Amino acid sequence: MSERIKTYREFYQFYLTEHSKTGTRIFHFIGTLLVFVVIGYVISSGKERFLWYIPIFGYGFAWFSHAVIERNKPATFKYPLWSLVSDFRLFFELLTGKQKFRETTPSSRTTEEH
């Protein structure tokens, strides 16, 4: 990725190539799920001190998977906002079945854009 990506649509296609392995998608899904669990717990308990777990779970699981499984550099460093949005988008697409956990190839990936 030498040129700066100009649109979110282009970025999300790039993001999917950087998250093509099953293990990466599983770790991202678990990390994002834990973020929602922490938010739910904080809302229900009023214990805001647990909010510091959010970046640990959200980034920890994701960055581990990029380092160990995908073996690439997270796009967060170059595109922080689009990466965050894409993490949640991929989570919900995995949850609803629009994306699959199995390893993807360019021909099996969804190219449809909202």
PDB file of N, CA and C in Angstrom:
ATOM      1  N   MET A   1       0.850  -1.171   0.000  1.00  0.00           N
ATOM      2  CA  MET A   1       0.000   0.000   0.000  1.00  0.00           C
ATOM      3  C   MET A   1       0.893   1.231   0.000  1.00  0.00           C
ATOM      4  N   SER A   2       1.301   1.670  -1.178  1.00  0.00           N
ATOM      5  CA  SER A   2       2.204   2.805  -1.263  1.00  0.00           C
ATOM      6  C   SER A   2       1.465   4.131  -1.390  1.00  0.00           C
ATOM      7  N   GLU A   3       0.348   4.153  -2.124  1.00  0.00           N
ATOM      8  CA  GLU A   3      -0.439   5.372  -2.276  1.00  0.00           C
ATOM      9  C   GLU A   3      -1.479   5.477  -1.181  1.00  0.00           C
ATOM     10  N   ARG A   4      -1.819   6.688  -0.843  1.00  0.00           N
ATOM     11  CA  ARG A   4      -2.861   6.923   0.153  1.00  0.00           C
ATOM     12  C   ARG A   4      -4.220   6.602  -0.465  1.00  0.00           C
ATOM     13  N   ILE A   5      -5.027   5.830   0.230  1.00  0.00           N
ATOM     14  CA  ILE A   5      -6.362   5.479  -0.236  1.00  0.00           C
ATOM     15  C   ILE A   5      -7.273   6.677  -0.012  1.00  0.00           C
ATOM     16  N   LYS A   6      -8.093   6.982  -1.020  1.00  0.00           N
ATOM     17  CA  LYS A   6      -8.874   8.213  -0.971  1.00  0.00           C
ATOM     18  C   LYS A   6     -10.330   8.035  -0.552  1.00  0.00           C
ATOM     19  N   THR A   7     -10.903   6.854  -0.741  1.00  0.00           N
ATOM     20  CA  THR A   7     -12.307   6.660  -0.381  1.00  0.00           C
ATOM     21  C   THR A   7     -12.445   5.495   0.600  1.00  0.00           C
ATOM     22  N   TYR A   8     -13.516   5.556   1.397  1.00  0.00           N
ATOM     23  CA  TYR A   8     -13.752   4.467   2.333  1.00  0.00           C
ATOM     24  C   TYR A   8     -14.033   3.165   1.596  1.00  0.00           C
ATOM     25  N   ARG A   9     -14.713   3.239   0.498  1.00  0.00           N
ATOM     26  CA  ARG A   9     -15.022   2.036  -0.286  1.00  0.00           C
ATOM     27  C   ARG A   9     -13.742   1.307  -0.688  1.00  0.00           C
ATOM     28  N   GLU A  10     -12.765   2.064  -1.184  1.00  0.00           N
ATOM     29  CA  GLU A  10     -11.466   1.467  -1.540  1.00  0.00           C
ATOM     30  C   GLU A  10     -10.773   0.922  -0.300  1.00  0.00           C
ATOM     31  N   PHE A  11     -10.859   1.697   0.781  1.00  0.00           N
ATOM     32  CA  PHE A  11     -10.200   1.262   2.008  1.00  0.00           C
ATOM     33  C   PHE A  11     -10.778  -0.053   2.504  1.00  0.00           C
ATOM     34  N   TYR A  12     -12.107  -0.207   2.503  1.00  0.00           N
ATOM     35  CA  TYR A  12     -12.699  -1.421   3.046  1.00  0.00           C
ATOM     36  C   TYR A  12     -12.284  -2.647   2.231  1.00  0.00           C
ATOM     37  N   GLN A  13     -12.151  -2.495   0.941  1.00  0.00           N
ATOM     38  CA  GLN A  13     -11.673  -3.614   0.125  1.00  0.00           C
ATOM     39  C   GLN A  13     -10.236  -3.981   0.521  1.00  0.00           C
ATOM     40  N   PHE A  14      -9.409  -2.962   0.739  1.00  0.00           N
ATOM     41  CA  PHE A  14      -8.043  -3.192   1.224  1.00  0.00           C
ATOM     42  C   PHE A  14      -8.082  -3.850   2.606  1.00  0.00           C
ATOM     43  N   TYR A  15      -8.931  -3.339   3.488  1.00  0.00           N
ATOM     44  CA  TYR A  15      -9.073  -3.863   4.849  1.00  0.00           C
ATOM     45  C   TYR A  15      -9.394  -5.356   4.821  1.00  0.00           C
ATOM     46  N   LEU A  16     -10.301  -5.758   3.946  1.00  0.00           N
ATOM     47  CA  LEU A  16     -10.665  -7.174   3.853  1.00  0.00           C
ATOM     48  C   LEU A  16      -9.481  -8.029   3.418  1.00  0.00           C
ATOM     49  N   THR A  17      -8.615  -7.519   2.552  1.00  0.00           N
ATOM     50  CA  THR A  17      -7.430  -8.291   2.154  1.00  0.00           C
ATOM     51  C   THR A  17      -6.448  -8.421   3.306  1.00  0.00           C
ATOM     52  N   GLU A  18      -6.444  -7.454   4.193  1.00  0.00           N
ATOM     53  CA  GLU A  18      -5.559  -7.476   5.358  1.00  0.00           C
ATOM     54  C   GLU A  18      -6.135  -8.313   6.503  1.00  0.00           C
ATOM     55  N   HIS A  19      -7.357  -8.776   6.331  1.00  0.00           N
ATOM     56  CA  HIS A  19      -8.053  -9.591   7.335  1.00  0.00           C
ATOM     57  C   HIS A  19      -8.623 -10.828   6.658  1.00  0.00           C
ATOM     58  N   SER A  20      -7.816 -11.499   5.879  1.00  0.00           N
ATOM     59  CA  SER A  20      -8.318 -12.608   5.061  1.00  0.00           C
ATOM     60  C   SER A  20      -8.239 -13.962   5.758  1.00  0.00           C
ATOM     61  N   LYS A  21      -7.403 -14.086   6.760  1.00  0.00           N
ATOM     62  CA  LYS A  21      -7.221 -15.398   7.405  1.00  0.00           C
ATOM     63  C   LYS A  21      -8.259 -15.632   8.503  1.00  0.00           C
ATOM     64  N   THR A  22      -8.663 -16.865   8.628  1.00  0.00           N
ATOM     65  CA  THR A  22      -9.688 -17.255   9.597  1.00  0.00           C
ATOM     66  C   THR A  22      -9.312 -16.819  11.013  1.00  0.00           C
ATOM     67  N   GLY A  23      -8.100 -17.087  11.419  1.00  0.00           N
ATOM     68  CA  GLY A  23      -7.665 -16.732  12.771  1.00  0.00           C
ATOM     69  C   GLY A  23      -7.724 -15.242  13.033  1.00  0.00           C
ATOM     70  N   THR A  24      -7.351 -14.450  12.054  1.00  0.00           N
ATOM     71  CA  THR A  24      -7.404 -12.996  12.201  1.00  0.00           C
ATOM     72  C   THR A  24      -8.839 -12.549  12.414  1.00  0.00           C
ATOM     73  N   ARG A  25      -9.741 -13.087  11.619  1.00  0.00           N
ATOM     74  CA  ARG A  25     -11.146 -12.703  11.750  1.00  0.00           C
ATOM     75  C   ARG A  25     -11.714 -13.146  13.098  1.00  0.00           C
ATOM     76  N   ILE A  26     -11.328 -14.312  13.561  1.00  0.00           N
ATOM     77  CA  ILE A  26     -11.802 -14.794  14.869  1.00  0.00           C
ATOM     78  C   ILE A  26     -11.286 -13.895  15.987  1.00  0.00           C
ATOM     79  N   PHE A  27      -9.997 -13.578  15.970  1.00  0.00           N
ATOM     80  CA  PHE A  27      -9.440 -12.719  17.019  1.00  0.00           C
ATOM     81  C   PHE A  27     -10.068 -11.328  16.990  1.00  0.00           C
ATOM     82  N   HIS A  28     -10.277 -10.753  15.805  1.00  0.00           N
ATOM     83  CA  HIS A  28     -10.930  -9.448  15.714  1.00  0.00           C
ATOM     84  C   HIS A  28     -12.360  -9.530  16.265  1.00  0.00           C
ATOM     85  N   PHE A  29     -13.061 -10.588  15.904  1.00  0.00           N
ATOM     86  CA  PHE A  29     -14.442 -10.756  16.359  1.00  0.00           C
ATOM     87  C   PHE A  29     -14.487 -10.857  17.886  1.00  0.00           C
ATOM     88  N   ILE A  30     -13.623 -11.659  18.466  1.00  0.00           N
ATOM     89  CA  ILE A  30     -13.595 -11.823  19.928  1.00  0.00           C
ATOM     90  C   ILE A  30     -13.243 -10.502  20.607  1.00  0.00           C
ATOM     91  N   GLY A  31     -12.238  -9.811  20.096  1.00  0.00           N
ATOM     92  CA  GLY A  31     -11.849  -8.529  20.684  1.00  0.00           C
ATOM     93  C   GLY A  31     -12.981  -7.520  20.656  1.00  0.00           C
ATOM     94  N   THR A  32     -13.669  -7.416  19.522  1.00  0.00           N
ATOM     95  CA  THR A  32     -14.786  -6.474  19.405  1.00  0.00           C
ATOM     96  C   THR A  32     -15.950  -6.907  20.288  1.00  0.00           C
ATOM     97  N   LEU A  33     -16.218  -8.192  20.350  1.00  0.00           N
ATOM     98  CA  LEU A  33     -17.271  -8.702  21.230  1.00  0.00           C
ATOM     99  C   LEU A  33     -16.972  -8.341  22.682  1.00  0.00           C
ATOM    100  N   LEU A  34     -15.724  -8.497  23.099  1.00  0.00           N
ATOM    101  CA  LEU A  34     -15.344  -8.141  24.466  1.00  0.00           C
ATOM    102  C   LEU A  34     -15.487  -6.646  24.729  1.00  0.00           C
ATOM    103  N   VAL A  35     -15.249  -5.825  23.715  1.00  0.00           N
ATOM    104  CA  VAL A  35     -15.476  -4.380  23.847  1.00  0.00           C
ATOM    105  C   VAL A  35     -16.948  -4.128  24.184  1.00  0.00           C
ATOM    106  N   PHE A  36     -17.848  -4.790  23.463  1.00  0.00           N
ATOM    107  CA  PHE A  36     -19.281  -4.632  23.738  1.00  0.00           C
ATOM    108  C   PHE A  36     -19.653  -5.166  25.119  1.00  0.00           C
ATOM    109  N   VAL A  37     -19.036  -6.259  25.524  1.00  0.00           N
ATOM    110  CA  VAL A  37     -19.294  -6.822  26.859  1.00  0.00           C
ATOM    111  C   VAL A  37     -18.874  -5.813  27.933  1.00  0.00           C
ATOM    112  N   VAL A  38     -17.704  -5.222  27.776  1.00  0.00           N
ATOM    113  CA  VAL A  38     -17.225  -4.232  28.755  1.00  0.00           C
ATOM    114  C   VAL A  38     -18.161  -3.034  28.796  1.00  0.00           C
ATOM    115  N   ILE A  39     -18.559  -2.539  27.635  1.00  0.00           N
ATOM    116  CA  ILE A  39     -19.466  -1.385  27.596  1.00  0.00           C
ATOM    117  C   ILE A  39     -20.779  -1.737  28.296  1.00  0.00           C
ATOM    118  N   GLY A  40     -21.311  -2.915  28.012  1.00  0.00           N
ATOM    119  CA  GLY A  40     -22.546  -3.349  28.669  1.00  0.00           C
ATOM    120  C   GLY A  40     -22.388  -3.457  30.171  1.00  0.00           C
ATOM    121  N   TYR A  41     -21.244  -4.003  30.595  1.00  0.00           N
ATOM    122  CA  TYR A  41     -20.996  -4.144  32.027  1.00  0.00           C
ATOM    123  C   TYR A  41     -20.896  -2.774  32.701  1.00  0.00           C
ATOM    124  N   VAL A  42     -20.175  -1.858  32.078  1.00  0.00           N
ATOM    125  CA  VAL A  42     -20.011  -0.524  32.649  1.00  0.00           C
ATOM    126  C   VAL A  42     -21.363   0.187  32.740  1.00  0.00           C
ATOM    127  N   ILE A  43     -22.179   0.064  31.702  1.00  0.00           N
ATOM    128  CA  ILE A  43     -23.500   0.700  31.720  1.00  0.00           C
ATOM    129  C   ILE A  43     -24.374   0.100  32.816  1.00  0.00           C
ATOM    130  N   SER A  44     -24.356  -1.228  32.940  1.00  0.00           N
ATOM    131  CA  SER A  44     -25.235  -1.873  33.922  1.00  0.00           C
ATOM    132  C   SER A  44     -24.738  -1.739  35.359  1.00  0.00           C
ATOM    133  N   SER A  45     -23.434  -1.651  35.537  1.00  0.00           N
ATOM    134  CA  SER A  45     -22.883  -1.605  36.892  1.00  0.00           C
ATOM    135  C   SER A  45     -22.509  -0.193  37.351  1.00  0.00           C
ATOM    136  N   GLY A  46     -22.285   0.691  36.396  1.00  0.00           N
ATOM    137  CA  GLY A  46     -21.842   2.038  36.744  1.00  0.00           C
ATOM    138  C   GLY A  46     -20.376   2.104  37.131  1.00  0.00           C
ATOM    139  N   LYS A  47     -19.631   1.039  36.870  1.00  0.00           N
ATOM    140  CA  LYS A  47     -18.216   0.976  37.243  1.00  0.00           C
ATOM    141  C   LYS A  47     -17.338   1.395  36.053  1.00  0.00           C
ATOM    142  N   GLU A  48     -17.200   2.731  35.907  1.00  0.00           N
ATOM    143  CA  GLU A  48     -16.459   3.277  34.770  1.00  0.00           C
ATOM    144  C   GLU A  48     -14.989   2.881  34.761  1.00  0.00           C
ATOM    145  N   ARG A  49     -14.476   2.458  35.886  1.00  0.00           N
ATOM    146  CA  ARG A  49     -13.058   2.091  35.963  1.00  0.00           C
ATOM    147  C   ARG A  49     -12.704   0.940  35.031  1.00  0.00           C
ATOM    148  N   PHE A  50     -13.712   0.197  34.584  1.00  0.00           N
ATOM    149  CA  PHE A  50     -13.456  -0.919  33.683  1.00  0.00           C
ATOM    150  C   PHE A  50     -13.352  -0.489  32.216  1.00  0.00           C
ATOM    151  N   LEU A  51     -13.583   0.778  31.930  1.00  0.00           N
ATOM    152  CA  LEU A  51     -13.480   1.267  30.550  1.00  0.00           C
ATOM    153  C   LEU A  51     -12.065   1.103  29.974  1.00  0.00           C
ATOM    154  N   TRP A  52     -11.067   1.072  30.830  1.00  0.00           N
ATOM    155  CA  TRP A  52      -9.700   0.938  30.320  1.00  0.00           C
ATOM    156  C   TRP A  52      -9.455  -0.423  29.670  1.00  0.00           C
ATOM    157  N   TYR A  53     -10.353  -1.371  29.883  1.00  0.00           N
ATOM    158  CA  TYR A  53     -10.245  -2.668  29.213  1.00  0.00           C
ATOM    159  C   TYR A  53     -10.555  -2.571  27.707  1.00  0.00           C
ATOM    160  N   ILE A  54     -11.317  -1.560  27.319  1.00  0.00           N
ATOM    161  CA  ILE A  54     -11.743  -1.449  25.923  1.00  0.00           C
ATOM    162  C   ILE A  54     -10.565  -1.425  24.957  1.00  0.00           C
ATOM    163  N   PRO A  55      -9.578  -0.536  25.123  1.00  0.00           N
ATOM    164  CA  PRO A  55      -8.464  -0.571  24.162  1.00  0.00           C
ATOM    165  C   PRO A  55      -7.615  -1.840  24.278  1.00  0.00           C
ATOM    166  N   ILE A  56      -7.536  -2.403  25.466  1.00  0.00           N
ATOM    167  CA  ILE A  56      -6.763  -3.640  25.629  1.00  0.00           C
ATOM    168  C   ILE A  56      -7.401  -4.764  24.831  1.00  0.00           C
ATOM    169  N   PHE A  57      -8.711  -4.932  24.974  1.00  0.00           N
ATOM    170  CA  PHE A  57      -9.398  -5.984  24.220  1.00  0.00           C
ATOM    171  C   PHE A  57      -9.479  -5.635  22.736  1.00  0.00           C
ATOM    172  N   GLY A  58      -9.889  -4.415  22.436  1.00  0.00           N
ATOM    173  CA  GLY A  58     -10.087  -4.012  21.048  1.00  0.00           C
ATOM    174  C   GLY A  58      -8.814  -4.065  20.226  1.00  0.00           C
ATOM    175  N   TYR A  59      -7.751  -3.473  20.741  1.00  0.00           N
ATOM    176  CA  TYR A  59      -6.492  -3.463  19.997  1.00  0.00           C
ATOM    177  C   TYR A  59      -5.650  -4.698  20.262  1.00  0.00           C
ATOM    178  N   GLY A  60      -5.667  -5.195  21.487  1.00  0.00           N
ATOM    179  CA  GLY A  60      -4.828  -6.337  21.841  1.00  0.00           C
ATOM    180  C   GLY A  60      -5.087  -7.565  20.988  1.00  0.00           C
ATOM    181  N   PHE A  61      -6.338  -7.959  20.887  1.00  0.00           N
ATOM    182  CA  PHE A  61      -6.690  -9.135  20.080  1.00  0.00           C
ATOM    183  C   PHE A  61      -6.376  -8.895  18.605  1.00  0.00           C
ATOM    184  N   ALA A  62      -6.700  -7.693  18.123  1.00  0.00           N
ATOM    185  CA  ALA A  62      -6.482  -7.380  16.710  1.00  0.00           C
ATOM    186  C   ALA A  62      -4.987  -7.352  16.382  1.00  0.00           C
ATOM    187  N   TRP A  63      -4.210  -6.635  17.156  1.00  0.00           N
ATOM    188  CA  TRP A  63      -2.785  -6.512  16.853  1.00  0.00           C
ATOM    189  C   TRP A  63      -2.068  -7.848  17.007  1.00  0.00           C
ATOM    190  N   PHE A  64      -2.468  -8.649  17.975  1.00  0.00           N
ATOM    191  CA  PHE A  64      -1.890  -9.983  18.107  1.00  0.00           C
ATOM    192  C   PHE A  64      -2.121 -10.774  16.818  1.00  0.00           C
ATOM    193  N   SER A  65      -3.345 -10.736  16.313  1.00  0.00           N
ATOM    194  CA  SER A  65      -3.652 -11.513  15.105  1.00  0.00           C
ATOM    195  C   SER A  65      -2.883 -11.008  13.894  1.00  0.00           C
ATOM    196  N   HIS A  66      -2.652  -9.711  13.810  1.00  0.00           N
ATOM    197  CA  HIS A  66      -1.878  -9.184  12.682  1.00  0.00           C
ATOM    198  C   HIS A  66      -0.416  -9.619  12.796  1.00  0.00           C
ATOM    199  N   ALA A  67       0.121  -9.610  13.998  1.00  0.00           N
ATOM    200  CA  ALA A  67       1.522  -9.976  14.189  1.00  0.00           C
ATOM    201  C   ALA A  67       1.762 -11.473  14.016  1.00  0.00           C
ATOM    202  N   VAL A  68       0.880 -12.297  14.573  1.00  0.00           N
ATOM    203  CA  VAL A  68       1.120 -13.737  14.632  1.00  0.00           C
ATOM    204  C   VAL A  68       0.465 -14.507  13.484  1.00  0.00           C
ATOM    205  N   ILE A  69      -0.739 -14.123  13.105  1.00  0.00           N
ATOM    206  CA  ILE A  69      -1.490 -14.902  12.112  1.00  0.00           C
ATOM    207  C   ILE A  69      -1.377 -14.297  10.719  1.00  0.00           C
ATOM    208  N   GLU A  70      -1.777 -13.055  10.582  1.00  0.00           N
ATOM    209  CA  GLU A  70      -1.811 -12.416   9.257  1.00  0.00           C
ATOM    210  C   GLU A  70      -0.415 -11.980   8.803  1.00  0.00           C
ATOM    211  N   ARG A  71       0.420 -11.672   9.779  1.00  0.00           N
ATOM    212  CA  ARG A  71       1.799 -11.211   9.538  1.00  0.00           C
ATOM    213  C   ARG A  71       1.845  -9.960   8.646  1.00  0.00           C
ATOM    214  N   ASN A  72       1.071  -8.971   9.068  1.00  0.00           N
ATOM    215  CA  ASN A  72       1.085  -7.677   8.393  1.00  0.00           C
ATOM    216  C   ASN A  72       0.935  -6.578   9.441  1.00  0.00           C
ATOM    217  N   LYS A  73       1.065  -5.358   8.995  1.00  0.00           N
ATOM    218  CA  LYS A  73       0.974  -4.211   9.897  1.00  0.00           C
ATOM    219  C   LYS A  73      -0.472  -3.714   9.908  1.00  0.00           C
ATOM    220  N   PRO A  74      -1.070  -3.551  11.094  1.00  0.00           N
ATOM    221  CA  PRO A  74      -2.454  -3.077  11.145  1.00  0.00           C
ATOM    222  C   PRO A  74      -2.620  -1.728  10.439  1.00  0.00           C
ATOM    223  N   ALA A  75      -3.714  -1.582   9.713  1.00  0.00           N
ATOM    224  CA  ALA A  75      -4.007  -0.337   8.995  1.00  0.00           C
ATOM    225  C   ALA A  75      -4.322   0.802   9.959  1.00  0.00           C
ATOM    226  N   THR A  76      -4.514   0.482  11.226  1.00  0.00           N
ATOM    227  CA  THR A  76      -4.827   1.484  12.256  1.00  0.00           C
ATOM    228  C   THR A  76      -3.797   2.605  12.284  1.00  0.00           C
ATOM    229  N   PHE A  77      -2.554   2.270  12.011  1.00  0.00           N
ATOM    230  CA  PHE A  77      -1.489   3.260  12.113  1.00  0.00           C
ATOM    231  C   PHE A  77      -1.568   4.317  11.010  1.00  0.00           C
ATOM    232  N   LYS A  78      -2.095   3.959   9.856  1.00  0.00           N
ATOM    233  CA  LYS A  78      -2.179   4.895   8.736  1.00  0.00           C
ATOM    234  C   LYS A  78      -3.592   5.452   8.553  1.00  0.00           C
ATOM    235  N   TYR A  79      -4.596   4.651   8.881  1.00  0.00           N
ATOM    236  CA  TYR A  79      -6.000   5.036   8.705  1.00  0.00           C
ATOM    237  C   TYR A  79      -6.782   4.737   9.986  1.00  0.00           C
ATOM    238  N   PRO A  80      -6.545   5.474  11.062  1.00  0.00           N
ATOM    239  CA  PRO A  80      -7.147   5.110  12.352  1.00  0.00           C
ATOM    240  C   PRO A  80      -8.678   5.116  12.376  1.00  0.00           C
ATOM    241  N   LEU A  81      -9.320   6.138  11.834  1.00  0.00           N
ATOM    242  CA  LEU A  81     -10.774   6.210  11.892  1.00  0.00           C
ATOM    243  C   LEU A  81     -11.420   5.160  10.983  1.00  0.00           C
ATOM    244  N   TRP A  82     -10.949   5.049   9.751  1.00  0.00           N
ATOM    245  CA  TRP A  82     -11.502   4.057   8.833  1.00  0.00           C
ATOM    246  C   TRP A  82     -11.277   2.642   9.366  1.00  0.00           C
ATOM    247  N   SER A  83     -10.155   2.416  10.021  1.00  0.00           N
ATOM    248  CA  SER A  83      -9.888   1.092  10.601  1.00  0.00           C
ATOM    249  C   SER A  83     -10.861   0.770  11.718  1.00  0.00           C
ATOM    250  N   LEU A  84     -11.123   1.746  12.579  1.00  0.00           N
ATOM    251  CA  LEU A  84     -12.058   1.534  13.677  1.00  0.00           C
ATOM    252  C   LEU A  84     -13.460   1.236  13.137  1.00  0.00           C
ATOM    253  N   VAL A  85     -13.901   2.039  12.185  1.00  0.00           N
ATOM    254  CA  VAL A  85     -15.212   1.817  11.566  1.00  0.00           C
ATOM    255  C   VAL A  85     -15.257   0.437  10.916  1.00  0.00           C
ATOM    256  N   SER A  86     -14.189   0.059  10.244  1.00  0.00           N
ATOM    257  CA  SER A  86     -14.137  -1.228   9.548  1.00  0.00           C
ATOM    258  C   SER A  86     -14.117  -2.402  10.514  1.00  0.00           C
ATOM    259  N   ASP A  87     -13.473  -2.229  11.670  1.00  0.00           N
ATOM    260  CA  ASP A  87     -13.493  -3.291  12.681  1.00  0.00           C
ATOM    261  C   ASP A  87     -14.931  -3.595  13.103  1.00  0.00           C
ATOM    262  N   PHE A  88     -15.702  -2.540  13.359  1.00  0.00           N
ATOM    263  CA  PHE A  88     -17.102  -2.747  13.750  1.00  0.00           C
ATOM    264  C   PHE A  88     -17.928  -3.269  12.576  1.00  0.00           C
ATOM    265  N   ARG A  89     -17.655  -2.758  11.394  1.00  0.00           N
ATOM    266  CA  ARG A  89     -18.391  -3.236  10.219  1.00  0.00           C
ATOM    267  C   ARG A  89     -18.141  -4.727   9.997  1.00  0.00           C
ATOM    268  N   LEU A  90     -16.865  -5.143  10.050  1.00  0.00           N
ATOM    269  CA  LEU A  90     -16.558  -6.555   9.857  1.00  0.00           C
ATOM    270  C   LEU A  90     -17.209  -7.399  10.949  1.00  0.00           C
ATOM    271  N   PHE A  91     -17.195  -6.919  12.181  1.00  0.00           N
ATOM    272  CA  PHE A  91     -17.832  -7.645  13.283  1.00  0.00           C
ATOM    273  C   PHE A  91     -19.299  -7.928  12.958  1.00  0.00           C
ATOM    274  N   PHE A  92     -20.028  -6.890  12.557  1.00  0.00           N
ATOM    275  CA  PHE A  92     -21.452  -7.074  12.279  1.00  0.00           C
ATOM    276  C   PHE A  92     -21.686  -7.877  11.002  1.00  0.00           C
ATOM    277  N   GLU A  93     -20.788  -7.764  10.024  1.00  0.00           N
ATOM    278  CA  GLU A  93     -20.923  -8.581   8.818  1.00  0.00           C
ATOM    279  C   GLU A  93     -20.644 -10.052   9.120  1.00  0.00           C
ATOM    280  N   LEU A  94     -19.719 -10.326  10.020  1.00  0.00           N
ATOM    281  CA  LEU A  94     -19.481 -11.707  10.456  1.00  0.00           C
ATOM    282  C   LEU A  94     -20.675 -12.221  11.259  1.00  0.00           C
ATOM    283  N   LEU A  95     -21.206 -11.382  12.115  1.00  0.00           N
ATOM    284  CA  LEU A  95     -22.345 -11.755  12.956  1.00  0.00           C
ATOM    285  C   LEU A  95     -23.582 -12.091  12.118  1.00  0.00           C
ATOM    286  N   THR A  96     -23.786 -11.336  11.042  1.00  0.00           N
ATOM    287  CA  THR A  96     -24.977 -11.537  10.204  1.00  0.00           C
ATOM    288  C   THR A  96     -24.745 -12.505   9.050  1.00  0.00           C
ATOM    289  N   GLY A  97     -23.503 -12.944   8.852  1.00  0.00           N
ATOM    290  CA  GLY A  97     -23.212 -13.893   7.787  1.00  0.00           C
ATOM    291  C   GLY A  97     -22.865 -13.266   6.453  1.00  0.00           C
ATOM    292  N   LYS A  98     -22.824 -11.945   6.380  1.00  0.00           N
ATOM    293  CA  LYS A  98     -22.444 -11.286   5.116  1.00  0.00           C
ATOM    294  C   LYS A  98     -20.978 -11.587   4.779  1.00  0.00           C
ATOM    295  N   GLN A  99     -20.154 -11.661   5.793  1.00  0.00           N
ATOM    296  CA  GLN A  99     -18.763 -12.099   5.653  1.00  0.00           C
ATOM    297  C   GLN A  99     -18.647 -13.434   6.376  1.00  0.00           C
ATOM    298  N   LYS A 100     -17.664 -14.213   6.001  1.00  0.00           N
ATOM    299  CA  LYS A 100     -17.437 -15.521   6.600  1.00  0.00           C
ATOM    300  C   LYS A 100     -16.150 -15.492   7.421  1.00  0.00           C
ATOM    301  N   PHE A 101     -16.072 -16.391   8.393  1.00  0.00           N
ATOM    302  CA  PHE A 101     -14.857 -16.517   9.201  1.00  0.00           C
ATOM    303  C   PHE A 101     -13.753 -17.240   8.434  1.00  0.00           C
ATOM    304  N   ARG A 102     -14.117 -18.110   7.498  1.00  0.00           N
ATOM    305  CA  ARG A 102     -13.116 -18.886   6.771  1.00  0.00           C
ATOM    306  C   ARG A 102     -12.226 -17.967   5.947  1.00  0.00           C
ATOM    307  N   GLU A 103     -11.062 -18.497   5.617  1.00  0.00           N
ATOM    308  CA  GLU A 103     -10.127 -17.710   4.808  1.00  0.00           C
ATOM    309  C   GLU A 103     -10.783 -17.289   3.511  1.00  0.00           C
ATOM    310  N   THR A 104     -10.509 -16.066   3.120  1.00  0.00           N
ATOM    311  CA  THR A 104     -11.116 -15.521   1.921  1.00  0.00           C
ATOM    312  C   THR A 104     -10.088 -15.343   0.818  1.00  0.00           C
ATOM    313  N   THR A 105     -10.584 -15.374  -0.393  1.00  0.00           N
ATOM    314  CA  THR A 105      -9.766 -15.088  -1.563  1.00  0.00           C
ATOM    315  C   THR A 105     -10.460 -13.940  -2.296  1.00  0.00           C
ATOM    316  N   PRO A 106      -9.776 -13.245  -3.191  1.00  0.00           N
ATOM    317  CA  PRO A 106     -10.424 -12.142  -3.882  1.00  0.00           C
ATOM    318  C   PRO A 106     -11.734 -12.538  -4.570  1.00  0.00           C
ATOM    319  N   SER A 107     -11.832 -13.746  -5.068  1.00  0.00           N
ATOM    320  CA  SER A 107     -13.047 -14.150  -5.771  1.00  0.00           C
ATOM    321  C   SER A 107     -14.183 -14.509  -4.828  1.00  0.00           C
ATOM    322  N   SER A 108     -13.886 -14.849  -3.569  1.00  0.00           N
ATOM    323  CA  SER A 108     -14.950 -15.223  -2.631  1.00  0.00           C
ATOM    324  C   SER A 108     -15.377 -14.081  -1.741  1.00  0.00           C
ATOM    325  N   ARG A 109     -14.702 -12.951  -1.820  1.00  0.00           N
ATOM    326  CA  ARG A 109     -14.996 -11.823  -0.961  1.00  0.00           C
ATOM    327  C   ARG A 109     -16.180 -11.034  -1.502  1.00  0.00           C
ATOM    328  N   THR A 110     -16.975 -10.485  -0.626  1.00  0.00           N
ATOM    329  CA  THR A 110     -18.092  -9.654  -1.020  1.00  0.00           C
ATOM    330  C   THR A 110     -17.562  -8.316  -1.483  1.00  0.00           C
ATOM    331  N   THR A 111     -17.908  -7.914  -2.695  1.00  0.00           N
ATOM    332  CA  THR A 111     -17.453  -6.623  -3.214  1.00  0.00           C
ATOM    333  C   THR A 111     -18.579  -5.612  -3.229  1.00  0.00           C
ATOM    334  N   GLU A 112     -19.758  -6.040  -2.826  1.00  0.00           N
ATOM    335  CA  GLU A 112     -20.902  -5.137  -2.801  1.00  0.00           C
ATOM    336  C   GLU A 112     -20.672  -4.077  -1.737  1.00  0.00           C
ATOM    337  N   GLU A 113     -20.990  -2.848  -2.046  1.00  0.00           N
ATOM    338  CA  GLU A 113     -20.820  -1.730  -1.128  1.00  0.00           C
ATOM    339  C   GLU A 113     -22.166  -1.101  -0.843  1.00  0.00           C
ATOM    340  N   HIS A 114     -22.365  -0.691   0.403  1.00  0.00           N
ATOM    341  CA  HIS A 114     -23.632  -0.023   0.780  1.00  0.00           C
ATOM    342  C   HIS A 114     -23.606   1.395   0.291  1.00  0.00           C
TER     343      HIS A 114
END
